[in-house]
Amino acid sequence: MGDPYISALNSTDTPTETGQPDVMPPNTDASSILPTHRSHDPTNNLKRSDPFQFGSRYLLPDDNPYEFNAWDHVEPSAEDIARFESQLVAQRAAPVSDFDRNRFNDDPAKWWNRFYTNNTSNFFKDRRWLQQEFPVLKDVTRGGAGKKLLLEIGAGAGNTCFPVLKENENEDLMVYACDFSPKAIDLIRGSAAFDPNHLRAEVWDVASPDLPPALEEGTVDVVVMVFIFSALHPTQWEPAVRNVWKLLKPGGEVCFRDYGRGDLAQVRMKKGRWMEENFYIRGDGTRVYFFDKDELRNIWSGEAFEQKNLTDRESTGKAEDHMRGTVESRAANGEDSEEPCNENGERTSENVSLFE
């Protein structure tokens, strides 16, 4: 991957690396080319900011570790790692039944429809950190930026597309929001913030053999995928990546964020939820996978797949040349969480567990 920005959190939900390219020129000061919160500079210890800046909350000896739900640049202890490994052993020993594995894998959209029926637009918070983490979103929404097409995959109830449009000053920006849950798309279309001049919402499964309605190959400037790839079965990764690659213009970018291996939500998974390695079913019937950095690099470069078609294209549009991504696992509780959870790692929502 070209110049990735990857942030993976460990089993205690604390980032171990943030924001620095894998390879930097000799004698180059990271703070001179990176935003302050990505510079690994401990003097930039903001603790709390609005919006919160990932990478700038350092845990110092005099700090109360329970003051915040996540800290940056903290290495997991041997005890943390041992706890994680012991939990994985217990999870593997009590997997989901074959009956449940089949019913949850056969029609995943069904369970997301149920989720959005029970949790309309009030479950996930609007993502105020989008432009901070993905500077390209500032570029395409800037006044006078010209005709731009932004595709959000896995749009849910609109917690990404609506914040993007709220900051938009570009009269020629079009946001195309898609989700494989018809209920989610209904929520977006029915929102008071829906503006058909700048937003289109359609039902589409990123792993399907077809491209989204009315979208052609090589027409998308930016793809946004926030906590959606983890909902796919591993066999769906290849067709999903190929569809994204087809849709992007040469030099386009993918803004990616998802769950990291060892997230507290993974550690706290109960018996009967393990489906495959690092792949689980939640109590509400939705699926979740937990990634690590190398795995994502292999997936998005095409190296994880037997056929290497993604890397055969000799142009500036090679898939590995237009990926900008983060994999960021969120803490199980608190203001920075993607999804509210209880002490068992379950969503705290109106959903009734399908296993109880």
mmCIF file of C-alpha atoms in Angstrom, residues 101 105 108 207 228-240 275-276 279 287 289:
data_model
loop_
_atom_site.group_PDB
_atom_site.id
_atom_site.type_symbol
_atom_site.label_atom_id
_atom_site.label_comp_id
_atom_site.label_asym_id
_atom_site.label_seq_id
_atom_site.Cartn_x
_atom_site.Cartn_y
_atom_site.Cartn_z
ATOM 1 C CA ARG A 101 -23.940 -20.053 11.720
ATOM 2 C CA ASN A 105 -24.596 -16.080 7.179
ATOM 3 C CA PRO A 108 -26.990 -10.851 6.764
ATOM 4 C CA ALA A 207 -19.787 -7.867 -2.378
ATOM 5 C CA ILE A 228 -18.498 -1.864 7.264
ATOM 6 C CA PHE A 229 -15.771 -4.234 6.081
ATOM 7 C CA SER A 230 -15.943 -6.047 9.427
ATOM 8 C CA ALA A 231 -19.560 -6.992 8.704
ATOM 9 C CA LEU A 232 -18.506 -9.044 5.662
ATOM 10 C CA HIS A 233 -17.689 -12.721 5.685
ATOM 11 C CA PRO A 234 -14.015 -13.270 4.753
ATOM 12 C CA THR A 235 -15.128 -14.880 1.477
ATOM 13 C CA GLN A 236 -16.705 -11.528 0.547
ATOM 14 C CA TRP A 237 -13.534 -9.467 0.930
ATOM 15 C CA GLU A 238 -12.211 -10.137 -2.576
ATOM 16 C CA PRO A 239 -15.381 -9.183 -4.503
ATOM 17 C CA ALA A 240 -15.787 -6.140 -2.263
ATOM 18 C CA MET A 275 -17.955 -18.367 14.052
ATOM 19 C CA GLU A 276 -14.441 -18.382 12.591
ATOM 20 C CA PHE A 279 -15.170 -13.504 13.198
ATOM 21 C CA ARG A 287 -21.554 -10.127 12.267
ATOM 22 C CA TYR A 289 -14.579 -9.292 12.172
#
